[in-house]
Amino acid sequence: QVQLVESGGGSVQAGGSLRLSCAVSGPTFSRYCMGWFRQAPGKEREGVASIDSDGITRYADSVKGRFTTSQANDKKSLYLQMNSLKYEDTAMYYCAAAERQWGCPPTSRVPALLWRGQGTQVTVSS
């Protein structure tokens, strides 16, 4: 079973930056999708970004141009660089992954990927 552990969350002022990391352990797959989603109190889970085994990335419109996801060369870590943070980015951020032959689903479906971490809190003050 794949295990995912997020880190890097914290508190930051609006306009600031944070970099989240997700450590991946367990079986590896040649074809996969990995991504990030978030959930704010009282709101539904929102897919944020994804990257597939071909390196193709997708982003939610709400973060496009501000967030960048990437993975380590050994595929054991996933990152989310968040710049120009806004108050509305405040949420618990989760890492997710699944074995997938044909790339990632639409970003909105990242929360439904099979394996998910426990999350890391991001708080942006205005």
GROMACS .gro file of C-alpha atoms in nm, residues 2-123:
model
  122
    2VAL     CA    1   0.124   0.345  -0.091
    3GLN     CA    2   0.176   0.581   0.202
    4LEU     CA    3   0.182   0.957   0.167
    5VAL     CA    4   0.304   1.203   0.431
    6GLU     CA    5   0.268   1.576   0.380
    7SER     CA    6   0.482   1.847   0.535
    8GLY     CA    7   0.563   2.215   0.492
    9GLY     CA    8   0.238   2.375   0.596
   10GLY     CA    9   0.227   2.678   0.822
   11SER     CA   10   0.108   3.032   0.864
   12VAL     CA   11   0.198   3.306   0.618
   13GLN     CA   12   0.080   3.653   0.531
   14ALA     CA   13  -0.107   3.719   0.210
   15GLY     CA   14   0.134   3.754  -0.079
   16GLY     CA   15   0.380   3.513   0.078
   17SER     CA   16   0.497   3.169  -0.031
   18LEU     CA   17   0.505   2.816   0.105
   19ARG     CA   18   0.638   2.490  -0.032
   20LEU     CA   19   0.459   2.170   0.057
   21SER     CA   20   0.622   1.830   0.032
   22CYS     CA   21   0.473   1.483   0.013
   23ALA     CA   22   0.692   1.183   0.094
   24VAL     CA   23   0.590   0.869  -0.093
   25SER     CA   24   0.662   0.517   0.029
   26GLY     CA   25   0.545   0.170  -0.066
   27PRO     CA   26   0.508   0.009  -0.408
   28THR     CA   27   0.596   0.212  -0.714
   29PHE     CA   28   0.419   0.216  -1.047
   30SER     CA   29   0.543   0.308  -1.391
   31ARG     CA   30   0.214   0.477  -1.478
   32TYR     CA   31   0.053   0.695  -1.215
   33CYS     CA   32  -0.109   1.021  -1.119
   34MET     CA   33  -0.016   1.227  -0.815
   35GLY     CA   34  -0.177   1.546  -0.697
   36TRP     CA   35  -0.292   1.787  -0.432
   37PHE     CA   36  -0.631   1.879  -0.304
   38ARG     CA   37  -0.747   2.100  -0.020
   39GLN     CA   38  -1.038   2.139   0.213
   40ALA     CA   39  -1.136   2.449   0.407
   41PRO     CA   40  -1.372   2.434   0.705
   42GLY     CA   41  -1.731   2.404   0.590
   43LYS     CA   42  -1.633   2.361   0.225
   44GLU     CA   43  -1.604   2.067  -0.010
   45ARG     CA   44  -1.271   1.919  -0.110
   46GLU     CA   45  -1.115   2.101  -0.404
   47GLY     CA   46  -0.863   1.955  -0.644
   48VAL     CA   47  -0.564   2.188  -0.673
   49ALA     CA   48  -0.302   2.033  -0.899
   50SER     CA   49  -0.182   1.706  -1.048
   51ILE     CA   50   0.113   1.555  -1.230
   52ASP     CA   51   0.126   1.226  -1.416
   53SER     CA   52   0.404   0.983  -1.499
   54ASP     CA   53   0.473   1.174  -1.823
   55GLY     CA   54   0.523   1.495  -1.626
   56ILE     CA   55   0.203   1.656  -1.751
   57THR     CA   56   0.063   1.901  -1.495
   58ARG     CA   57  -0.285   2.038  -1.446
   59TYR     CA   58  -0.412   2.310  -1.216
   60ALA     CA   59  -0.737   2.442  -1.084
   61ASP     CA   60  -0.824   2.782  -1.228
   62SER     CA   61  -0.813   2.927  -0.877
   63VAL     CA   62  -0.440   2.856  -0.843
   64LYS     CA   63  -0.318   2.867  -1.203
   65GLY     CA   64  -0.015   3.092  -1.236
   66ARG     CA   65   0.050   3.090  -0.861
   67PHE     CA   66   0.102   2.723  -0.770
   68THR     CA   67   0.344   2.476  -0.926
   69THR     CA   68   0.360   2.104  -0.863
   70SER     CA   69   0.667   1.894  -0.931
   71GLN     CA   70   0.821   1.564  -0.832
   72ALA     CA   71   1.164   1.447  -0.735
   73ASN     CA   72   1.369   1.253  -0.990
   74ASP     CA   73   1.330   0.935  -0.785
   75LYS     CA   74   0.952   0.987  -0.773
   76LYS     CA   75   0.964   0.952  -0.394
   77SER     CA   76   0.858   1.309  -0.327
   78LEU     CA   77   0.593   1.542  -0.461
   79TYR     CA   78   0.604   1.918  -0.414
   80LEU     CA   79   0.363   2.208  -0.430
   81GLN     CA   80   0.519   2.552  -0.456
   82MET     CA   81   0.262   2.811  -0.359
   83ASN     CA   82   0.331   3.176  -0.439
   84SER     CA   83   0.122   3.491  -0.405
   85LEU     CA   84  -0.089   3.322  -0.141
   86LYS     CA   85  -0.434   3.459  -0.072
   87TYR     CA   86  -0.657   3.439   0.232
   88GLU     CA   87  -0.887   3.206   0.040
   89ASP     CA   88  -0.601   2.956   0.001
   90THR     CA   89  -0.635   2.877   0.373
   91ALA     CA   90  -0.716   2.506   0.402
   92MET     CA   91  -0.587   2.164   0.493
   93TYR     CA   92  -0.379   2.043   0.200
   94TYR     CA   93  -0.361   1.676   0.109
   95CYS     CA   94  -0.143   1.472  -0.120
   96ALA     CA   95  -0.307   1.198  -0.329
   97ALA     CA   96  -0.195   0.929  -0.571
   98ALA     CA   97  -0.317   0.641  -0.782
   99GLU     CA   98  -0.188   0.399  -1.042
  100ARG     CA   99  -0.325   0.516  -1.375
  101GLN     CA  100  -0.240   0.405  -1.726
  102TRP     CA  101  -0.382   0.708  -1.907
  103GLY     CA  102  -0.274   1.010  -1.707
  104CYS     CA  103  -0.455   1.214  -1.446
  105PRO     CA  104  -0.828   1.277  -1.435
  106PRO     CA  105  -0.961   1.634  -1.437
  107THR     CA  106  -0.821   1.831  -1.144
  108SER     CA  107  -1.162   1.836  -0.977
  109ARG     CA  108  -1.133   1.459  -0.933
  110VAL     CA  109  -0.794   1.457  -0.760
  111PRO     CA  110  -0.963   1.413  -0.419
  112ALA     CA  111  -1.095   1.077  -0.544
  113LEU     CA  112  -0.750   0.927  -0.611
  114LEU     CA  113  -0.701   0.599  -0.426
  115TRP     CA  114  -0.428   0.690  -0.177
  116ARG     CA  115  -0.435   1.007   0.033
  117GLY     CA  116  -0.220   1.151   0.310
  118GLN     CA  117  -0.324   1.299   0.643
  119GLY     CA  118  -0.283   1.659   0.535
  120THR     CA  119  -0.090   1.969   0.635
  121GLN     CA  120  -0.252   2.296   0.738
  122VAL     CA  121  -0.194   2.616   0.544
  123THR     CA  122  -0.317   2.940   0.699
   0.00000   0.00000   0.00000
